[in-house]
Amino acid sequence: FLMIRRPPRSTQSRSSAASDVYKRQFLRLFIEGGSGCSGYSYKFQYDENLEDEDLVYEKDGQKIFAVDSTSLQLIKGAVIDYEDMMIRSAFVVNENPNADKSCSCKVSFLSLIHI
């Protein structure tokens, strides 16, 4: 449903933090409507709490990524990357088959799907 590509460096820095807080946290992606220059905005944040409607990706028994069912409709089939650039380092949605057009900064998009 989604392809998540993270570079080894980002994975190592996250797993080397040995505190319990980092072990409980996972990356959440959600879509916020009415913001950004193209209508919807991609929002990433670290979270510890799951909602009933979340789709959860796990690796080796640890929660890695979660997305709610409404947001999933807007990003199904998307490719998520971690970009490490001089200006910023962040997770971005590089390819979203449900986007009619996207902002050049990869933060917002106009959806082909209306929810």
PDB file of C-alpha atoms in Angstrom:
ATOM      1  CA  PHE A   1       0.000   0.000   0.000  1.00  0.00           C
ATOM      2  CA  LEU A   2       2.890   2.356   0.783  1.00  0.00           C
ATOM      3  CA  MET A   3       6.584   2.160   0.119  1.00  0.00           C
ATOM      4  CA  ILE A   4       8.780   3.571   2.873  1.00  0.00           C
ATOM      5  CA  ARG A   5      12.438   4.097   2.066  1.00  0.00           C
ATOM      6  CA  ARG A   6      14.715   5.250   4.876  1.00  0.00           C
ATOM      7  CA  PRO A   7      18.457   5.571   4.550  1.00  0.00           C
ATOM      8  CA  PRO A   8      20.644   3.426   6.802  1.00  0.00           C
ATOM      9  CA  ARG A   9      21.972   6.506   8.612  1.00  0.00           C
ATOM     10  CA  SER A  10      18.483   7.573   9.700  1.00  0.00           C
ATOM     11  CA  THR A  11      17.687   4.036  10.878  1.00  0.00           C
ATOM     12  CA  GLN A  12      20.945   3.765  12.842  1.00  0.00           C
ATOM     13  CA  SER A  13      20.537   7.103  14.599  1.00  0.00           C
ATOM     14  CA  ARG A  14      17.013   6.169  15.640  1.00  0.00           C
ATOM     15  CA  SER A  15      17.857   2.656  16.877  1.00  0.00           C
ATOM     16  CA  SER A  16      21.015   3.701  18.701  1.00  0.00           C
ATOM     17  CA  ALA A  17      19.035   5.912  21.077  1.00  0.00           C
ATOM     18  CA  ALA A  18      18.550   3.435  23.912  1.00  0.00           C
ATOM     19  CA  SER A  19      15.967   5.271  26.011  1.00  0.00           C
ATOM     20  CA  ASP A  20      12.503   3.777  26.551  1.00  0.00           C
ATOM     21  CA  VAL A  21      10.892   6.850  24.980  1.00  0.00           C
ATOM     22  CA  TYR A  22      12.514   6.205  21.612  1.00  0.00           C
ATOM     23  CA  LYS A  23      11.607   2.523  21.788  1.00  0.00           C
ATOM     24  CA  ARG A  24       7.910   3.382  22.249  1.00  0.00           C
ATOM     25  CA  GLN A  25       7.746   6.031  19.526  1.00  0.00           C
ATOM     26  CA  PHE A  26       6.903   5.487  15.892  1.00  0.00           C
ATOM     27  CA  LEU A  27       6.592   7.804  12.913  1.00  0.00           C
ATOM     28  CA  ARG A  28       3.058   8.962  12.125  1.00  0.00           C
ATOM     29  CA  LEU A  29       1.971  10.397   8.787  1.00  0.00           C
ATOM     30  CA  PHE A  30      -1.313  12.257   8.574  1.00  0.00           C
ATOM     31  CA  ILE A  31      -2.911  14.540   6.024  1.00  0.00           C
ATOM     32  CA  GLU A  32      -4.158  17.971   7.006  1.00  0.00           C
ATOM     33  CA  GLY A  33      -6.756  19.623   4.795  1.00  0.00           C
ATOM     34  CA  GLY A  34      -6.986  23.323   4.005  1.00  0.00           C
ATOM     35  CA  SER A  35      -3.305  24.015   4.499  1.00  0.00           C
ATOM     36  CA  GLY A  36      -0.304  24.352   2.252  1.00  0.00           C
ATOM     37  CA  CYS A  37      -0.231  25.902  -1.170  1.00  0.00           C
ATOM     38  CA  SER A  38      -1.967  22.962  -2.873  1.00  0.00           C
ATOM     39  CA  GLY A  39      -4.871  22.097  -0.568  1.00  0.00           C
ATOM     40  CA  TYR A  40      -3.637  19.182   1.563  1.00  0.00           C
ATOM     41  CA  SER A  41      -0.426  18.961   3.578  1.00  0.00           C
ATOM     42  CA  TYR A  42       1.649  15.954   4.565  1.00  0.00           C
ATOM     43  CA  LYS A  43       2.440  15.990   8.279  1.00  0.00           C
ATOM     44  CA  PHE A  44       5.008  13.746   9.954  1.00  0.00           C
ATOM     45  CA  GLN A  45       5.495  13.460  13.701  1.00  0.00           C
ATOM     46  CA  TYR A  46       6.779  10.968  16.222  1.00  0.00           C
ATOM     47  CA  ASP A  47       4.004   9.503  18.354  1.00  0.00           C
ATOM     48  CA  GLU A  48       3.488   6.933  21.117  1.00  0.00           C
ATOM     49  CA  ASN A  49      -0.283   6.442  20.941  1.00  0.00           C
ATOM     50  CA  LEU A  50      -2.205   4.405  18.402  1.00  0.00           C
ATOM     51  CA  GLU A  51      -5.771   5.166  17.359  1.00  0.00           C
ATOM     52  CA  ASP A  52      -8.359   2.479  16.540  1.00  0.00           C
ATOM     53  CA  GLU A  53      -8.336   3.358  12.834  1.00  0.00           C
ATOM     54  CA  ASP A  54      -4.541   3.304  12.432  1.00  0.00           C
ATOM     55  CA  LEU A  55      -2.778   1.040   9.992  1.00  0.00           C
ATOM     56  CA  VAL A  56       0.524   0.104  11.635  1.00  0.00           C
ATOM     57  CA  TYR A  57       3.730  -1.102  10.019  1.00  0.00           C
ATOM     58  CA  GLU A  58       6.026  -3.130  12.265  1.00  0.00           C
ATOM     59  CA  LYS A  59       9.530  -4.484  11.891  1.00  0.00           C
ATOM     60  CA  ASP A  60      10.996  -7.048  14.272  1.00  0.00           C
ATOM     61  CA  GLY A  61       8.059  -6.554  16.634  1.00  0.00           C
ATOM     62  CA  GLN A  62       8.525  -2.789  16.932  1.00  0.00           C
ATOM     63  CA  LYS A  63       6.051  -0.237  15.631  1.00  0.00           C
ATOM     64  CA  ILE A  64       7.792   1.797  12.928  1.00  0.00           C
ATOM     65  CA  PHE A  65       5.082   3.737  11.114  1.00  0.00           C
ATOM     66  CA  ALA A  66       1.349   4.503  11.448  1.00  0.00           C
ATOM     67  CA  VAL A  67      -1.216   6.207   9.258  1.00  0.00           C
ATOM     68  CA  ASP A  68      -4.931   6.728   9.898  1.00  0.00           C
ATOM     69  CA  SER A  69      -7.474   5.236   7.472  1.00  0.00           C
ATOM     70  CA  THR A  70      -8.623   8.609   6.076  1.00  0.00           C
ATOM     71  CA  SER A  71      -5.075   9.766   5.318  1.00  0.00           C
ATOM     72  CA  LEU A  72      -4.279   6.374   3.804  1.00  0.00           C
ATOM     73  CA  GLN A  73      -6.963   6.929   1.145  1.00  0.00           C
ATOM     74  CA  LEU A  74      -5.067  10.035  -0.003  1.00  0.00           C
ATOM     75  CA  ILE A  75      -1.604   8.456  -0.052  1.00  0.00           C
ATOM     76  CA  LYS A  76      -2.245   4.819  -1.008  1.00  0.00           C
ATOM     77  CA  GLY A  77       0.557   3.720  -3.330  1.00  0.00           C
ATOM     78  CA  ALA A  78       2.840   6.629  -2.351  1.00  0.00           C
ATOM     79  CA  VAL A  79       6.601   6.443  -1.833  1.00  0.00           C
ATOM     80  CA  ILE A  80       7.979   7.966   1.373  1.00  0.00           C
ATOM     81  CA  ASP A  81      11.654   8.896   1.520  1.00  0.00           C
ATOM     82  CA  TYR A  82      13.992  10.533   3.975  1.00  0.00           C
ATOM     83  CA  GLU A  83      15.829  13.414   2.324  1.00  0.00           C
ATOM     84  CA  ASP A  84      18.997  14.729   3.905  1.00  0.00           C
ATOM     85  CA  MET A  85      19.756  18.076   2.286  1.00  0.00           C
ATOM     86  CA  MET A  86      21.625  21.191   3.244  1.00  0.00           C
ATOM     87  CA  ILE A  87      18.393  23.160   3.772  1.00  0.00           C
ATOM     88  CA  ARG A  88      16.573  20.475   5.754  1.00  0.00           C
ATOM     89  CA  SER A  89      16.482  16.809   6.621  1.00  0.00           C
ATOM     90  CA  ALA A  90      12.986  15.360   6.670  1.00  0.00           C
ATOM     91  CA  PHE A  91      10.639  12.616   5.606  1.00  0.00           C
ATOM     92  CA  VAL A  92       8.870  13.508   2.357  1.00  0.00           C
ATOM     93  CA  VAL A  93       6.286  11.952   0.081  1.00  0.00           C
ATOM     94  CA  ASN A  94       8.079  11.777  -3.255  1.00  0.00           C
ATOM     95  CA  GLU A  95       5.555   9.891  -5.354  1.00  0.00           C
ATOM     96  CA  ASN A  96       1.825  10.016  -4.671  1.00  0.00           C
ATOM     97  CA  PRO A  97      -0.373   8.489  -7.392  1.00  0.00           C
ATOM     98  CA  ASN A  98      -3.401  10.215  -5.807  1.00  0.00           C
ATOM     99  CA  ALA A  99      -1.966  13.726  -6.222  1.00  0.00           C
ATOM    100  CA  ASP A 100      -3.034  15.820  -9.188  1.00  0.00           C
ATOM    101  CA  LYS A 101      -0.184  18.238  -8.523  1.00  0.00           C
ATOM    102  CA  SER A 102       2.278  18.827  -5.715  1.00  0.00           C
ATOM    103  CA  CYS A 103       4.148  21.742  -4.238  1.00  0.00           C
ATOM    104  CA  SER A 104       7.841  21.859  -5.178  1.00  0.00           C
ATOM    105  CA  CYS A 105       8.810  21.669  -1.493  1.00  0.00           C
ATOM    106  CA  LYS A 106       6.959  18.303  -1.247  1.00  0.00           C
ATOM    107  CA  VAL A 107       4.860  19.471   1.681  1.00  0.00           C
ATOM    108  CA  SER A 108       1.448  19.893   0.053  1.00  0.00           C
ATOM    109  CA  PHE A 109      -0.595  18.442  -2.792  1.00  0.00           C
ATOM    110  CA  LEU A 110      -3.880  18.686  -4.664  1.00  0.00           C
ATOM    111  CA  SER A 111      -5.708  15.364  -4.440  1.00  0.00           C
ATOM    112  CA  LEU A 112      -7.415  13.462  -7.241  1.00  0.00           C
ATOM    113  CA  ILE A 113      -9.613  11.913  -4.539  1.00  0.00           C
ATOM    114  CA  HIS A 114     -12.249  13.914  -2.683  1.00  0.00           C
ATOM    115  CA  ILE A 115     -13.010  12.769   0.834  1.00  0.00           C
TER     116      ILE A 115
END
